[in-house]
PDB file of C-alpha atoms in Angstrom:
ATOM      1  CA  ILE A1446     138.220 100.187  48.378  1.00 47.00           C
ATOM      2  CA  ASN A1447     139.390 100.854  44.870  1.00 47.00           C
ATOM      3  CA  ALA A1448     143.130 101.464  45.274  1.00 44.00           C
ATOM      4  CA  GLU A1449     143.404 103.681  42.204  1.00 45.00           C
ATOM      5  CA  TYR A1450     142.095 106.662  44.156  1.00 47.00           C
ATOM      6  CA  GLY A1451     143.836 108.955  46.598  1.00 51.00           C
ATOM      7  CA  GLY A1452     147.332 107.501  46.355  1.00 60.00           C
ATOM      8  CA  LEU A1453     146.235 104.202  47.859  1.00 63.00           C
ATOM      9  CA  LEU A1454     148.258 102.080  45.424  1.00 69.00           C
ATOM     10  CA  LYS A1455     151.180 101.906  47.859  1.00 74.00           C
ATOM     11  CA  PHE A1456     148.904  99.946  50.216  1.00 74.00           C
ATOM     12  CA  ASP A1457     147.866  97.497  47.487  1.00 77.00           C
ATOM     13  CA  THR A1458     150.560  94.947  48.314  1.00 82.00           C
ATOM     14  CA  ASP A1459     149.244  92.246  45.968  1.00 83.00           C
ATOM     15  CA  GLY A1460     148.856  94.605  42.991  1.00 82.00           C
ATOM     16  CA  ASP A1461     145.206  93.811  42.239  1.00 80.00           C
ATOM     17  CA  LEU A1462     144.166  97.505  42.400  1.00 76.00           C
ATOM     18  CA  LYS A1463     141.854  96.770  45.356  1.00 74.00           C
ATOM     19  CA  LEU A1464     142.438  96.960  49.087  1.00 73.00           C
ATOM     20  CA  ASP A1465     141.569  93.728  50.828  1.00 74.00           C
ATOM     21  CA  PHE A1466     141.057  93.498  54.581  1.00 73.00           C
ATOM     22  CA  SER A1467     144.725  93.159  55.548  1.00 74.00           C
ATOM     23  CA  GLU A1468     145.719  95.980  53.167  1.00 77.00           C
ATOM     24  CA  MET A1469     142.972  98.174  54.595  1.00 74.00           C
ATOM     25  CA  LEU A1470     144.231  97.412  58.102  1.00 74.00           C
ATOM     26  CA  GLY A1471     147.721  98.409  56.948  1.00 73.00           C
ATOM     27  CA  LEU A1472     146.305 101.715  55.735  1.00 74.00           C
ATOM     28  CA  MET A1473     144.563 102.225  59.075  1.00 70.00           C
ATOM     29  CA  ALA A1474     147.835 101.478  60.903  1.00 70.00           C
ATOM     30  CA  VAL A1475     149.575 104.206  58.919  1.00 71.00           C
ATOM     31  CA  LEU A1476     146.697 106.605  59.570  1.00 67.00           C
ATOM     32  CA  GLN A1477     146.945 105.866  63.272  1.00 63.00           C
ATOM     33  CA  LYS A1478     150.704 106.522  63.255  1.00 66.00           C
ATOM     34  CA  LYS A1479     150.108 109.806  61.453  1.00 59.00           C
ATOM     35  CA  GLY A1480     147.704 110.965  64.127  1.00 54.00           C
ATOM     36  CA  ALA A1481     144.425 109.392  63.086  1.00 55.00           C
ATOM     37  CA  ASP A1482     142.496 109.002  66.277  1.00 64.00           C
ATOM     38  CA  ARG A1483     140.167 106.313  67.537  1.00 73.00           C
ATOM     39  CA  GLY A1484     137.292 108.434  66.260  1.00 74.00           C
ATOM     40  CA  GLN A1485     138.409 107.858  62.678  1.00 70.00           C
ATOM     41  CA  LEU A1486     138.783 104.129  63.303  1.00 76.00           C
ATOM     42  CA  LYS A1487     135.318 104.152  64.902  1.00 82.00           C
ATOM     43  CA  GLN A1488     133.864 105.714  61.763  1.00 77.00           C
ATOM     44  CA  ILE A1489     135.288 102.866  59.668  1.00 77.00           C
ATOM     45  CA  PHE A1490     134.001 100.340  62.216  1.00 83.00           C
ATOM     46  CA  ASP A1491     130.525 101.896  62.218  1.00 85.00           C
ATOM     47  CA  VAL A1492     130.325 101.656  58.419  1.00 81.00           C
ATOM     48  CA  MET A1493     131.041  97.929  58.675  1.00 85.00           C
ATOM     49  CA  ASP A1494     128.601  97.440  61.587  1.00 90.00           C
ATOM     50  CA  LYS A1495     125.466  97.492  59.432  1.00 90.00           C
ATOM     51  CA  ASN A1496     122.940  96.720  62.178  1.00 95.00           C
ATOM     52  CA  GLY A1497     124.488  99.104  64.703  1.00 94.00           C
ATOM     53  CA  ASN A1498     124.873  96.542  67.479  1.00 97.00           C
ATOM     54  CA  LYS A1499     128.473  97.652  68.158  1.00 96.00           C
ATOM     55  CA  ARG A1500     130.031  94.468  66.808  1.00 96.00           C
ATOM     56  CA  ILE A1501     130.841  93.146  63.356  1.00 94.00           C
ATOM     57  CA  SER A1502     129.564  89.706  62.467  1.00 95.00           C
ATOM     58  CA  LYS A1503     131.145  87.397  59.930  1.00 93.00           C
ATOM     59  CA  GLN A1504     128.313  88.287  57.537  1.00 93.00           C
ATOM     60  CA  GLU A1505     128.850  92.041  58.047  1.00 92.00           C
ATOM     61  CA  LEU A1506     132.574  91.597  57.434  1.00 87.00           C
ATOM     62  CA  GLN A1507     131.848  89.651  54.254  1.00 88.00           C
ATOM     63  CA  SER A1508     129.352  92.280  53.077  1.00 88.00           C
ATOM     64  CA  ALA A1509     131.688  95.208  53.838  1.00 81.00           C
ATOM     65  CA  MET A1510     134.633  93.585  52.082  1.00 78.00           C
ATOM     66  CA  ALA A1511     132.518  92.839  49.002  1.00 80.00           C
ATOM     67  CA  LEU A1512     130.884  96.269  48.902  1.00 78.00           C
ATOM     68  CA  TYR A1513     133.789  98.563  49.783  1.00 70.00           C
ATOM     69  CA  CYS A1514     136.842  96.535  48.785  1.00 69.00           C
ATOM     70  CA  HIS A1515     135.402  94.437  45.951  1.00 72.00           C
ATOM     71  CA  VAL A1516     136.785  91.302  47.609  1.00 74.00           C
ATOM     72  CA  ASN A1517     134.649  88.166  47.848  1.00 82.00           C
ATOM     73  CA  TYR A1518     136.100  85.926  50.531  1.00 82.00           C
ATOM     74  CA  THR A1519     135.310  82.247  50.798  1.00 88.00           C
ATOM     75  CA  ASP A1520     133.884  80.965  54.074  1.00 91.00           C
ATOM     76  CA  ALA A1521     137.308  79.520  54.927  1.00 91.00           C
ATOM     77  CA  GLU A1522     139.025  82.886  54.316  1.00 85.00           C
ATOM     78  CA  LEU A1523     136.411  84.669  56.439  1.00 87.00           C
ATOM     79  CA  ASP A1524     136.856  82.121  59.217  1.00 91.00           C
ATOM     80  CA  ASP A1525     140.605  82.752  59.108  1.00 87.00           C
ATOM     81  CA  LEU A1526     140.113  86.538  59.320  1.00 85.00           C
ATOM     82  CA  MET A1527     137.701  86.145  62.208  1.00 89.00           C
ATOM     83  CA  ARG A1528     140.197  83.918  64.078  1.00 90.00           C
ATOM     84  CA  LYS A1529     142.877  86.597  63.670  1.00 87.00           C
ATOM     85  CA  VAL A1530     140.716  89.510  64.809  1.00 89.00           C
ATOM     86  CA  ASP A1531     138.144  88.002  67.207  1.00 94.00           C
ATOM     87  CA  PHE A1532     140.398  87.824  70.265  1.00 93.00           C
ATOM     88  CA  ASP A1533     137.669  86.761  72.715  1.00 96.00           C
ATOM     89  CA  ASN A1534     136.280  84.116  70.327  1.00 95.00           C
ATOM     90  CA  ASP A1535     132.665  85.248  70.692  1.00 97.00           C
ATOM     91  CA  GLY A1536     132.061  85.133  66.926  1.00 95.00           C
ATOM     92  CA  PHE A1537     132.047  88.913  66.522  1.00 97.00           C
ATOM     93  CA  ILE A1538     134.565  91.732  66.124  1.00 94.00           C
ATOM     94  CA  SER A1539     134.186  94.419  68.770  1.00 95.00           C
ATOM     95  CA  PHE A1540     135.507  97.919  68.228  1.00 92.00           C
ATOM     96  CA  ASN A1541     138.430  97.240  70.587  1.00 91.00           C
ATOM     97  CA  GLU A1542     139.313  94.082  68.662  1.00 92.00           C
ATOM     98  CA  PHE A1543     139.016  96.011  65.403  1.00 86.00           C
ATOM     99  CA  ALA A1544     141.258  98.818  66.679  1.00 83.00           C
ATOM    100  CA  GLN A1545     143.809  96.349  68.073  1.00 82.00           C
ATOM    101  CA  SER A1546     143.856  94.267  64.905  1.00 81.00           C
ATOM    102  CA  ILE A1547     145.521  96.966  62.822  1.00 66.00           C
ATOM    103  CA  HIS A1548     148.760  96.002  64.530  1.00 57.00           C
ATOM    104  CA  LEU A1549     148.497  92.401  63.304  1.00 55.00           C
ATOM    105  CA  PHE A1550     148.973  93.354  59.673  1.00 43.00           C
ATOM    106  CA  LYS A1551     152.232  94.916  58.539  1.00 37.00           C
ATOM    107  CA  LEU A1552     152.854  96.664  55.252  1.00 35.00           C
ATOM    108  CA  GLN A1553     155.338  94.974  52.969  1.00 33.00           C
TER     109      GLN A1553
END
């Protein structure tokens, strides 16, 4: 997500004018605190779930981050993100894991 739009710069904690995954999760955490419901989080999840199988694969995460956030993670960085978010270690991010993961990333 290009951070120049919609006042998103305050969520761009590393100053690169792009929201990476942890910064996007920080934004979602704020939205949730301000009354964003699970439906809004589900919409974000569904955009990332390209094949519609109700789970996000490592490849879908990589594709979404490159397409929407202009961030190209290495395999090691993707593995690290998956370890942080994939609580049941099945190799995929479920919606519940996605919704719970917003609490793992705090804004600076």
